[in-house]
Tab-separated table of N, CA, C and O in Angstrom:
chain	number	residue	atom	x	y	z
F	1	MET	N	0.768	-1.141	0.037
F	1	MET	CA	0.054	0.028	0.027
F	1	MET	C	0.772	1.287	-0.028
F	1	MET	O	0.626	2.297	-0.554
F	2	ILE	N	1.869	1.293	0.937
F	2	ILE	CA	2.852	2.506	0.782
F	2	ILE	C	3.860	2.441	-0.300
F	2	ILE	O	4.500	1.507	-0.494
F	3	GLY	N	3.957	3.401	-1.253
F	3	GLY	CA	4.702	3.534	-2.226
F	3	GLY	C	6.176	4.080	-1.759
F	3	GLY	O	7.220	3.477	-2.072
F	4	TYR	N	6.049	5.180	-1.080
F	4	TYR	CA	7.499	5.641	-0.506
F	4	TYR	C	6.847	6.545	0.695
F	4	TYR	O	5.813	7.068	0.594
F	5	VAL	N	7.958	7.064	1.520
F	5	VAL	CA	7.635	8.107	2.519
F	5	VAL	C	8.745	9.100	2.198
F	5	VAL	O	9.773	8.913	2.022
F	6	THR	N	8.356	10.312	2.525
F	6	THR	CA	9.209	11.442	2.370
F	6	THR	C	9.528	12.221	3.533
F	6	THR	O	8.521	12.436	4.420
F	7	LEU	N	10.855	12.524	3.857
F	7	LEU	CA	11.263	13.243	5.126
F	7	LEU	C	11.805	14.469	4.455
F	7	LEU	O	12.567	14.501	3.452
F	8	GLY	N	11.512	15.516	5.234
F	8	GLY	CA	12.113	16.772	4.865
F	8	GLY	C	13.581	16.977	5.461
F	8	GLY	O	13.939	16.602	6.534
F	9	THR	N	14.572	17.948	4.764
F	9	THR	CA	15.662	18.284	5.116
F	9	THR	C	15.924	19.694	4.941
F	9	THR	O	15.399	20.358	4.001
F	10	ASN	N	16.882	20.205	5.717
F	10	ASN	CA	17.274	21.714	5.511
F	10	ASN	C	18.776	21.628	4.707
F	10	ASN	O	19.316	22.844	4.446
F	11	ASP	N	19.296	20.489	4.647
F	11	ASP	CA	20.739	20.277	4.097
F	11	ASP	C	20.747	19.301	3.245
F	11	ASP	O	20.930	18.118	3.576
F	12	LEU	N	20.133	19.432	2.000
F	12	LEU	CA	20.178	18.082	0.925
F	12	LEU	C	21.577	17.378	0.799
F	12	LEU	O	21.459	16.205	1.096
F	13	PRO	N	22.520	18.022	0.671
F	13	PRO	CA	23.893	17.247	0.492
F	13	PRO	C	24.337	16.338	1.834
F	13	PRO	O	24.532	15.379	1.537
F	14	ARG	N	23.962	16.961	2.947
F	14	ARG	CA	24.311	16.330	4.083
F	14	ARG	C	23.375	15.123	4.311
F	14	ARG	O	23.972	14.068	4.610
F	15	SER	N	22.226	15.356	4.142
F	15	SER	CA	21.147	14.242	4.295
F	15	SER	C	21.423	13.195	3.253
F	15	SER	O	21.267	11.942	3.662
F	16	VAL	N	21.554	13.599	2.107
F	16	VAL	CA	21.856	12.351	0.852
F	16	VAL	C	23.142	11.533	1.262
F	16	VAL	O	23.081	10.381	1.196
F	17	SER	N	24.158	12.280	1.756
F	17	SER	CA	25.278	11.408	2.244
F	17	SER	C	25.117	10.553	3.430
F	17	SER	O	25.383	9.347	3.182
F	18	PHE	N	24.241	10.976	4.369
F	18	PHE	CA	23.812	10.123	5.610
F	18	PHE	C	23.047	8.942	5.032
F	18	PHE	O	23.241	7.705	5.236
F	19	TYR	N	21.970	9.272	4.141
F	19	TYR	CA	21.215	8.099	3.654
F	19	TYR	C	21.867	7.165	2.723
F	19	TYR	O	21.547	5.930	2.637
F	20	ASP	N	22.709	7.774	1.923
F	20	ASP	CA	23.433	6.924	0.989
F	20	ASP	C	24.201	5.910	1.652
F	20	ASP	O	24.264	4.706	1.370
F	21	GLU	N	24.813	6.057	2.727
F	21	GLU	CA	25.643	5.238	3.554
F	21	GLU	C	24.795	4.354	4.324
F	21	GLU	O	24.897	3.030	4.498
F	22	LEU	N	23.755	4.957	5.083
F	22	LEU	CA	22.843	4.280	5.878
F	22	LEU	C	22.196	3.194	5.214
F	22	LEU	O	22.114	1.880	5.531
F	23	LEU	N	21.496	3.518	4.081
F	23	LEU	CA	20.511	2.529	3.368
F	23	LEU	C	21.380	1.429	2.531
F	23	LEU	O	20.803	0.600	2.156
F	24	SER	N	22.746	1.771	2.434
F	24	SER	CA	23.458	0.732	1.638
F	24	SER	C	23.629	-0.549	2.449
F	24	SER	O	23.899	-1.635	2.020
F	25	VAL	N	23.385	-0.519	3.664
F	25	VAL	CA	23.441	-1.655	4.719
F	25	VAL	C	22.426	-2.401	4.449
F	25	VAL	O	22.499	-3.695	4.627
F	26	ILE	N	21.243	-2.131	3.961
F	26	ILE	CA	20.133	-2.988	3.507
F	26	ILE	C	19.916	-3.040	2.030
F	26	ILE	O	18.835	-3.416	1.560
F	27	GLY	N	21.004	-2.727	1.214
F	27	GLY	CA	21.007	-3.013	-0.147
F	27	GLY	C	20.211	-2.021	-0.894
F	27	GLY	O	19.806	-2.260	-2.168
F	28	ALA	N	19.825	-0.784	-0.349
F	28	ALA	CA	19.066	0.204	-1.076
F	28	ALA	C	19.888	1.283	-1.680
F	28	ALA	O	20.946	1.549	-1.195
F	29	GLY	N	19.540	1.699	-2.929
F	29	GLY	CA	20.286	2.627	-3.529
F	29	GLY	C	19.504	3.645	-4.122
F	29	GLY	O	18.311	3.601	-4.203
F	30	ARG	N	19.906	4.598	-4.771
F	30	ARG	CA	19.120	5.898	-5.338
F	30	ARG	C	18.379	5.297	-6.356
F	30	ARG	O	18.732	4.511	-7.334
F	31	PHE	N	16.994	5.670	-6.425
F	31	PHE	CA	16.153	5.371	-7.320
F	31	PHE	C	15.660	6.458	-8.360
F	31	PHE	O	15.541	6.185	-9.590
F	32	MET	N	15.597	7.522	-7.643
F	32	MET	CA	15.088	8.822	-8.380
F	32	MET	C	15.725	9.784	-7.617
F	32	MET	O	15.978	9.950	-6.574
F	33	GLU	N	16.201	10.909	-8.634
F	33	GLU	CA	16.693	12.251	-7.916
F	33	GLU	C	16.590	13.399	-8.898
F	33	GLU	O	16.673	13.283	-10.092
F	34	THR	N	16.450	14.537	-8.145
F	34	THR	CA	16.569	15.843	-8.801
F	34	THR	C	17.385	16.597	-7.829
F	34	THR	O	17.971	16.422	-6.937
F	35	ASP	N	17.593	17.901	-8.146
F	35	ASP	CA	18.218	18.892	-7.336
F	35	ASP	C	17.585	19.184	-6.053
F	35	ASP	O	18.071	19.834	-5.068
F	36	ARG	N	16.170	18.855	-5.880
F	36	ARG	CA	15.481	18.987	-4.742
F	36	ARG	C	15.177	17.693	-3.693
F	36	ARG	O	14.850	17.823	-2.654
F	37	PHE	N	15.219	16.632	-4.412
F	37	PHE	CA	15.001	15.414	-3.671
F	37	PHE	C	15.795	14.124	-3.991
F	37	PHE	O	16.256	14.112	-5.257
F	38	VAL	N	15.762	13.025	-3.339
F	38	VAL	CA	16.342	11.965	-3.699
F	38	VAL	C	15.675	10.639	-3.033
F	38	VAL	O	15.045	10.913	-2.001
F	39	VAL	N	15.277	9.753	-3.932
F	39	VAL	CA	14.494	8.473	-3.298
F	39	VAL	C	15.517	7.288	-3.457
F	39	VAL	O	16.103	7.050	-4.499
F	40	TRP	N	15.550	6.477	-2.303
F	40	TRP	CA	16.221	5.160	-2.230
F	40	TRP	C	15.144	4.047	-2.264
F	40	TRP	O	14.098	4.310	-1.712
F	41	ALA	N	15.344	2.983	-2.835
F	41	ALA	CA	14.700	1.841	-2.702
F	41	ALA	C	15.594	0.456	-2.964
F	41	ALA	O	16.689	0.680	-3.422
F	42	THR	N	15.181	-0.641	-2.624
F	42	THR	CA	15.961	-1.973	-2.769
F	42	THR	C	15.540	-2.339	-4.079
F	42	THR	O	16.430	-3.114	-4.601
F	43	ALA	N	14.488	-1.982	-4.616
F	43	ALA	CA	13.999	-2.354	-6.073
F	43	ALA	C	12.947	-1.290	-6.611
F	43	ALA	O	12.365	-0.652	-5.691
F	44	PRO	N	12.743	-1.063	-7.711
F	44	PRO	CA	11.917	-0.202	-8.366
F	44	PRO	C	10.586	-0.561	-7.962
F	44	PRO	O	9.638	0.424	-7.933
F	45	ASP	N	10.234	-1.852	-7.622
F	45	ASP	CA	8.755	-1.979	-7.307
F	45	ASP	C	8.588	-2.355	-5.848
F	45	ASP	O	7.591	-2.779	-5.541
F	46	LYS	N	9.469	-1.716	-5.000
F	46	LYS	CA	9.427	-1.915	-3.621
F	46	LYS	C	9.349	-0.345	-3.081
F	46	LYS	O	9.684	0.523	-3.518
F	47	PRO	N	8.642	-0.348	-1.887
F	47	PRO	CA	8.644	0.938	-1.338
F	47	PRO	C	9.913	1.433	-1.122
F	47	PRO	O	10.925	0.921	-0.775
F	48	GLY	N	9.871	2.926	-1.098
F	48	GLY	CA	11.119	3.736	-1.202
F	48	GLY	C	11.057	4.715	0.180
F	48	GLY	O	10.007	5.056	0.703
F	49	LEU	N	12.265	5.335	0.305
F	49	LEU	CA	12.305	6.513	1.280
F	49	LEU	C	12.879	7.591	0.485
F	49	LEU	O	13.954	7.481	-0.239
F	50	SER	N	12.305	8.962	0.723
F	50	SER	CA	12.707	9.991	0.138
F	50	SER	C	13.160	11.165	0.969
F	50	SER	O	12.386	11.367	2.083
F	51	ILE	N	13.943	11.929	0.676
F	51	ILE	CA	14.556	13.036	1.471
F	51	ILE	C	14.290	14.188	0.359
F	51	ILE	O	14.786	14.238	-0.911
F	52	THR	N	13.696	15.207	1.027
F	52	THR	CA	13.478	16.387	0.182
F	52	THR	C	13.654	17.799	0.848
F	52	THR	O	13.495	17.898	2.118
F	53	LEU	N	13.821	18.898	-0.040
F	53	LEU	CA	13.823	20.203	0.554
F	53	LEU	C	12.375	20.618	0.445
F	53	LEU	O	11.663	20.194	-0.593
F	54	PRO	N	11.657	21.183	1.286
F	54	PRO	CA	10.252	21.502	1.428
F	54	PRO	C	9.914	22.296	0.188
F	54	PRO	O	10.596	23.183	-0.207
F	55	TYR	N	8.870	22.061	-0.598
F	55	TYR	CA	8.306	22.504	-1.602
F	55	TYR	C	7.932	24.001	-1.470
F	55	TYR	O	8.241	24.731	-2.443
F	56	ASP	N	7.434	24.436	-0.288
F	56	ASP	CA	6.972	25.723	0.023
F	56	ASP	C	8.337	26.537	0.363
F	56	ASP	O	8.307	27.787	0.593
F	57	GLU	N	9.546	25.982	0.265
F	57	GLU	CA	10.868	26.723	0.411
F	57	GLU	C	10.920	27.249	1.982
F	57	GLU	O	11.834	27.880	2.226
F	58	GLN	N	10.083	26.888	2.834
F	58	GLN	CA	10.243	27.005	4.099
F	58	GLN	C	11.203	25.913	4.925
F	58	GLN	O	11.365	24.970	4.362
F	59	ALA	N	11.463	26.275	6.131
F	59	ALA	CA	12.307	25.366	6.811
F	59	ALA	C	11.653	23.866	7.151
F	59	ALA	O	10.479	23.932	7.425
F	60	ALA	N	12.353	22.819	6.922
F	60	ALA	CA	11.802	21.580	7.270
F	60	ALA	C	11.847	21.366	8.829
F	60	ALA	O	12.686	21.918	9.247
F	61	THR	N	10.686	20.881	9.139
F	61	THR	CA	10.600	20.538	10.585
F	61	THR	C	10.225	19.204	10.871
F	61	THR	O	9.547	18.442	9.975
F	62	VAL	N	10.308	18.763	12.069
F	62	VAL	CA	10.120	17.195	12.419
F	62	VAL	C	8.768	17.165	12.904
F	62	VAL	O	8.276	17.965	13.890
F	63	GLY	N	7.705	16.144	12.489
F	63	GLY	CA	6.522	15.961	13.015
F	63	GLY	C	6.658	15.240	14.331
F	63	GLY	O	7.163	14.150	14.454
F	64	ASN	N	5.985	15.884	15.570
F	64	ASN	CA	6.003	15.011	16.710
F	64	ASN	C	5.096	13.862	16.485
F	64	ASN	O	3.911	14.013	16.357
F	65	GLY	N	5.453	12.714	16.768
F	65	GLY	CA	4.739	11.455	16.777
F	65	GLY	C	4.938	10.842	15.386
F	65	GLY	O	4.222	9.736	15.161
F	66	VAL	N	5.668	11.507	14.584
F	66	VAL	CA	5.793	10.836	13.091
F	66	VAL	C	6.959	9.993	13.257
F	66	VAL	O	8.133	10.449	13.730
F	67	MET	N	7.014	8.902	12.554
F	67	MET	CA	8.038	7.918	12.535
F	67	MET	C	7.965	7.207	11.292
F	67	MET	O	7.006	6.774	10.759
F	68	VAL	N	9.073	6.811	10.605
F	68	VAL	CA	9.235	5.911	9.363
F	68	VAL	C	9.814	4.574	9.969
F	68	VAL	O	10.800	4.631	10.452
F	69	ALA	N	9.078	3.538	9.801
F	69	ALA	CA	9.502	2.151	10.130
F	69	ALA	C	10.080	1.477	8.791
F	69	ALA	O	9.448	1.301	8.013
F	70	LEU	N	11.427	0.917	8.957
F	70	LEU	CA	11.907	0.188	7.911
F	70	LEU	C	12.061	-1.232	8.349
F	70	LEU	O	12.686	-1.654	9.286
F	71	GLU	N	11.499	-2.054	7.251
F	71	GLU	CA	11.419	-3.566	7.781
F	71	GLU	C	12.721	-4.047	7.375
F	71	GLU	O	13.091	-3.929	6.156
F	72	MET	N	13.293	-4.977	8.269
F	72	MET	CA	14.591	-5.552	8.022
F	72	MET	C	14.193	-7.201	7.829
F	72	MET	O	13.132	-7.785	8.337
F	73	ASP	N	15.463	-7.824	7.446
F	73	ASP	CA	15.340	-9.269	7.035
F	73	ASP	C	15.602	-10.093	8.355
F	73	ASP	O	15.284	-11.274	8.431
F	74	SER	N	16.236	-9.345	9.307
F	74	SER	CA	16.703	-10.217	10.462
F	74	SER	C	16.958	-9.338	11.601
F	74	SER	O	17.177	-8.088	11.460
F	75	ASN	N	17.210	-9.747	12.849
F	75	ASN	CA	17.410	-9.095	13.991
F	75	ASN	C	18.773	-8.497	13.771
F	75	ASN	O	19.276	-7.241	14.231
F	76	GLU	N	19.771	-9.245	13.231
F	76	GLU	CA	21.152	-8.898	12.959
F	76	GLU	C	21.157	-7.594	11.863
F	76	GLU	O	21.995	-6.701	12.134
F	77	GLN	N	19.996	-7.519	11.015
F	77	GLN	CA	20.247	-6.396	10.026
F	77	GLN	C	19.652	-5.256	10.798
F	77	GLN	O	19.923	-4.007	10.394
F	78	VAL	N	18.626	-5.349	11.871
F	78	VAL	CA	18.354	-4.280	12.753
F	78	VAL	C	19.516	-3.727	13.326
F	78	VAL	O	19.719	-2.449	13.380
F	79	ASP	N	20.256	-4.537	13.909
F	79	ASP	CA	21.483	-4.134	14.704
F	79	ASP	C	22.446	-3.363	13.741
F	79	ASP	O	22.968	-2.305	14.081
F	80	ALA	N	22.580	-3.871	12.453
F	80	ALA	CA	23.532	-3.416	11.665
F	80	ALA	C	23.069	-1.927	11.273
F	80	ALA	O	23.985	-1.023	11.008
F	81	LEU	N	21.912	-1.836	10.916
F	81	LEU	CA	21.265	-0.534	10.297
F	81	LEU	C	21.405	0.434	11.598
F	81	LEU	O	21.724	1.629	11.334
F	82	TYR	N	20.876	0.180	12.721
F	82	TYR	CA	21.047	1.138	13.968
F	82	TYR	C	22.458	1.660	14.154
F	82	TYR	O	22.758	2.683	14.206
F	83	ASN	N	23.434	0.551	14.251
F	83	ASN	CA	24.758	0.946	14.536
F	83	ASN	C	25.326	1.917	13.457
F	83	ASN	O	26.228	2.609	13.755
F	84	LYS	N	25.032	1.564	12.116
F	84	LYS	CA	25.473	2.382	11.051
F	84	LYS	C	24.893	3.878	11.312
F	84	LYS	O	25.514	4.657	11.159
F	85	ALA	N	23.768	3.838	11.628
F	85	ALA	CA	23.110	5.168	11.860
F	85	ALA	C	23.683	6.000	12.998
F	85	ALA	O	23.855	7.100	12.877
F	86	ILE	N	23.976	5.325	14.032
F	86	ILE	CA	24.658	6.046	15.085
F	86	ILE	C	25.948	6.412	14.697
F	86	ILE	O	26.323	7.394	15.113
F	87	SER	N	26.835	5.593	14.138
F	87	SER	CA	28.121	5.945	13.614
F	87	SER	C	28.188	7.167	12.650
F	87	SER	O	29.189	7.780	12.581
F	88	LEU	N	27.175	7.435	11.982
F	88	LEU	CA	26.960	8.469	11.099
F	88	LEU	C	26.415	9.681	11.842
F	88	LEU	O	26.238	10.624	11.012
F	89	GLY	N	26.231	9.605	13.009
F	89	GLY	CA	25.706	10.938	13.797
F	89	GLY	C	24.286	10.880	14.287
F	89	GLY	O	23.925	11.796	14.758
F	90	ALA	N	23.507	9.812	13.996
F	90	ALA	CA	22.093	9.717	14.418
F	90	ALA	C	22.034	9.718	15.671
F	90	ALA	O	23.085	9.358	16.496
F	91	LYS	N	20.961	9.935	16.265
F	91	LYS	CA	20.687	9.982	17.832
F	91	LYS	C	19.891	8.795	18.259
F	91	LYS	O	18.667	8.612	17.665
F	92	CYS	N	20.310	8.201	19.364
F	92	CYS	CA	19.541	6.919	19.776
F	92	CYS	C	18.271	7.300	20.413
F	92	CYS	O	18.104	8.293	21.087
F	93	GLU	N	17.161	6.698	19.911
F	93	GLU	CA	15.863	6.812	20.497
F	93	GLU	C	15.338	5.443	21.072
F	93	GLU	O	14.178	5.331	21.463
F	94	GLY	N	16.242	4.499	21.194
F	94	GLY	CA	15.983	3.125	21.655
F	94	GLY	C	16.841	2.149	21.060
F	94	GLY	O	16.654	1.835	19.756
F	95	GLU	N	17.790	1.640	21.799
F	95	GLU	CA	18.625	0.608	21.283
F	95	GLU	C	18.069	-0.518	20.938
F	95	GLU	O	16.776	-0.947	21.152
F	96	PRO	N	18.590	-1.453	20.009
F	96	PRO	CA	18.022	-2.579	19.483
F	96	PRO	C	17.678	-3.606	20.562
F	96	PRO	O	18.529	-3.765	21.579
F	97	GLY	N	16.446	-4.271	20.389
F	97	GLY	CA	16.092	-5.126	21.465
F	97	GLY	C	14.763	-5.592	21.029
F	97	GLY	O	13.918	-5.233	20.399
F	98	PRO	N	14.370	-6.880	21.810
F	98	PRO	CA	12.999	-7.191	21.827
F	98	PRO	C	11.949	-6.108	22.279
F	98	PRO	O	12.265	-5.344	23.223
F	99	ARG	N	10.771	-6.011	21.813
F	99	ARG	CA	9.774	-5.143	22.189
F	99	ARG	C	8.563	-5.713	22.916
F	99	ARG	O	8.610	-7.102	23.001
F	100	ASP	N	7.438	-5.098	22.990
F	100	ASP	CA	6.260	-5.584	23.661
F	100	ASP	C	5.457	-6.880	23.087
F	100	ASP	O	4.834	-7.429	23.655
F	101	PHE	N	5.732	-6.937	21.680
F	101	PHE	CA	5.197	-8.129	21.106
F	101	PHE	C	6.017	-9.278	20.806
F	101	PHE	O	7.148	-9.092	20.418
F	102	ASP	N	5.548	-10.538	20.998
F	102	ASP	CA	6.298	-11.622	20.680
F	102	ASP	C	6.942	-11.593	19.328
F	102	ASP	O	6.181	-11.298	18.300
F	103	GLY	N	8.245	-11.602	19.287
F	103	GLY	CA	8.892	-11.862	17.780
F	103	GLY	C	9.054	-10.379	17.170
F	103	GLY	O	9.767	-10.196	16.053
F	104	PHE	N	8.708	-9.499	17.864
F	104	PHE	CA	9.112	-7.956	17.416
F	104	PHE	C	10.424	-7.299	18.075
F	104	PHE	O	10.458	-7.250	19.255
F	105	TYR	N	11.330	-7.255	17.246
F	105	TYR	CA	12.721	-6.687	17.561
F	105	TYR	C	12.969	-5.381	16.738
F	105	TYR	O	12.645	-5.348	15.653
F	106	ALA	N	13.273	-4.210	17.664
F	106	ALA	CA	13.242	-3.155	16.785
F	106	ALA	C	14.423	-2.249	17.417
F	106	ALA	O	14.871	-2.427	18.573
F	107	ALA	N	14.834	-0.996	16.757
F	107	ALA	CA	15.708	-0.101	17.180
F	107	ALA	C	15.209	1.382	16.722
F	107	ALA	O	14.664	1.303	15.606
F	108	TYR	N	15.385	2.177	17.361
F	108	TYR	CA	14.950	3.597	16.971
F	108	TYR	C	16.090	4.558	17.010
F	108	TYR	O	16.823	4.565	17.899
F	109	PHE	N	15.995	5.531	16.099
F	109	PHE	CA	16.917	6.632	16.077
F	109	PHE	C	16.418	7.916	15.391
F	109	PHE	O	15.428	7.670	14.543
F	110	ARG	N	16.943	8.987	15.443
F	110	ARG	CA	16.704	10.145	14.816
F	110	ARG	C	17.886	10.518	13.769
F	110	ARG	O	19.095	10.644	14.192
F	111	ASP	N	17.455	10.882	12.411
F	111	ASP	CA	18.387	11.327	11.518
F	111	ASP	C	19.080	12.528	11.919
F	111	ASP	O	18.912	13.117	12.947
F	112	LEU	N	19.966	13.146	10.945
F	112	LEU	CA	20.615	14.449	11.161
F	112	LEU	C	19.838	15.399	11.191
F	112	LEU	O	20.072	16.665	11.667
F	113	ASP	N	18.527	15.385	10.598
F	113	ASP	CA	17.531	16.454	10.714
F	113	ASP	C	16.620	16.416	11.854
F	113	ASP	O	15.676	17.201	12.089
F	114	GLY	N	16.461	15.162	12.815
F	114	GLY	CA	15.821	14.950	13.901
F	114	GLY	C	14.574	13.888	13.375
F	114	GLY	O	13.648	13.816	14.193
F	115	ASN	N	14.530	13.537	12.091
F	115	ASN	CA	13.411	12.816	12.024
F	115	ASN	C	13.699	11.422	12.409
F	115	ASN	O	14.673	10.866	12.569
F	116	LYS	N	12.610	10.807	13.125
F	116	LYS	CA	12.545	9.506	13.808
F	116	LYS	C	12.300	8.442	12.867
F	116	LYS	O	11.555	8.409	12.158
F	117	LEU	N	13.213	7.337	12.967
F	117	LEU	CA	13.187	6.247	12.122
F	117	LEU	C	13.265	4.843	13.112
F	117	LEU	O	13.734	4.911	14.124
F	118	ASN	N	12.701	3.854	12.663
F	118	ASN	CA	12.764	2.559	13.268
F	118	ASN	C	13.185	1.505	12.265
F	118	ASN	O	12.702	1.443	11.223
F	119	ALA	N	14.073	0.708	12.792
F	119	ALA	CA	14.338	-0.447	12.132
F	119	ALA	C	13.760	-1.605	12.732
F	119	ALA	O	13.951	-1.799	14.058
F	120	PHE	N	12.941	-2.568	12.033
F	120	PHE	CA	12.328	-3.597	13.001
F	120	PHE	C	12.279	-4.836	12.076
F	120	PHE	O	12.523	-4.878	10.709
F	121	HIS	N	12.290	-6.090	12.829
F	121	HIS	CA	12.164	-7.337	12.308
F	121	HIS	C	11.100	-7.980	13.220
F	121	HIS	O	11.092	-8.000	14.465
F	122	PHE	N	10.124	-8.501	12.280
F	122	PHE	CA	9.097	-9.287	13.063
F	122	PHE	C	8.981	-10.616	12.711
F	122	PHE	O	8.591	-11.047	11.736
F	123	ALA	N	9.486	-11.436	13.475
F	123	ALA	CA	9.381	-12.917	13.380
F	123	ALA	C	8.168	-13.523	14.000
F	123	ALA	O	7.945	-13.596	15.170
F	124	GLN	N	7.259	-13.981	13.108
F	124	GLN	CA	6.018	-14.566	13.616
F	124	GLN	C	6.117	-15.563	14.696
F	124	GLN	O	6.938	-16.674	14.226
F	125	PRO	N	5.660	-15.654	15.866
F	125	PRO	CA	5.922	-16.779	16.874
F	125	PRO	C	5.220	-18.125	15.960
F	125	PRO	O	4.138	-18.015	15.411
F	126	GLU	N	5.914	-19.207	16.266
F	126	GLU	CA	5.351	-20.521	15.696
F	126	GLU	C	4.281	-21.095	16.554
F	126	GLU	O	4.327	-21.155	17.712
């Protein structure tokens, strides 16, 4: 149902550099780009993540309660993405680990613009 999610930035080159490195951990690469936005995806037919300078040319701001959740293939991939994000300057919002639902493993962080992201893996209990 979701085609892509867009996050605002006030510094496109810095944000693009952050996401180029971060999303390479999960095999995502640039899918579309202009001088105002870049979209990454693991494949053209998979959901993407976009970073953009706001259309109205006002400052990008962070939505309180807004979060982008990125699905991972394993708990190890959650750890790898979270650790990469932190090494690139992201702020911890919750270290990797099991959460309140059986089989749900997640980590939370804020990117360089303050946007909140979650890396998660959900292994259905047998």
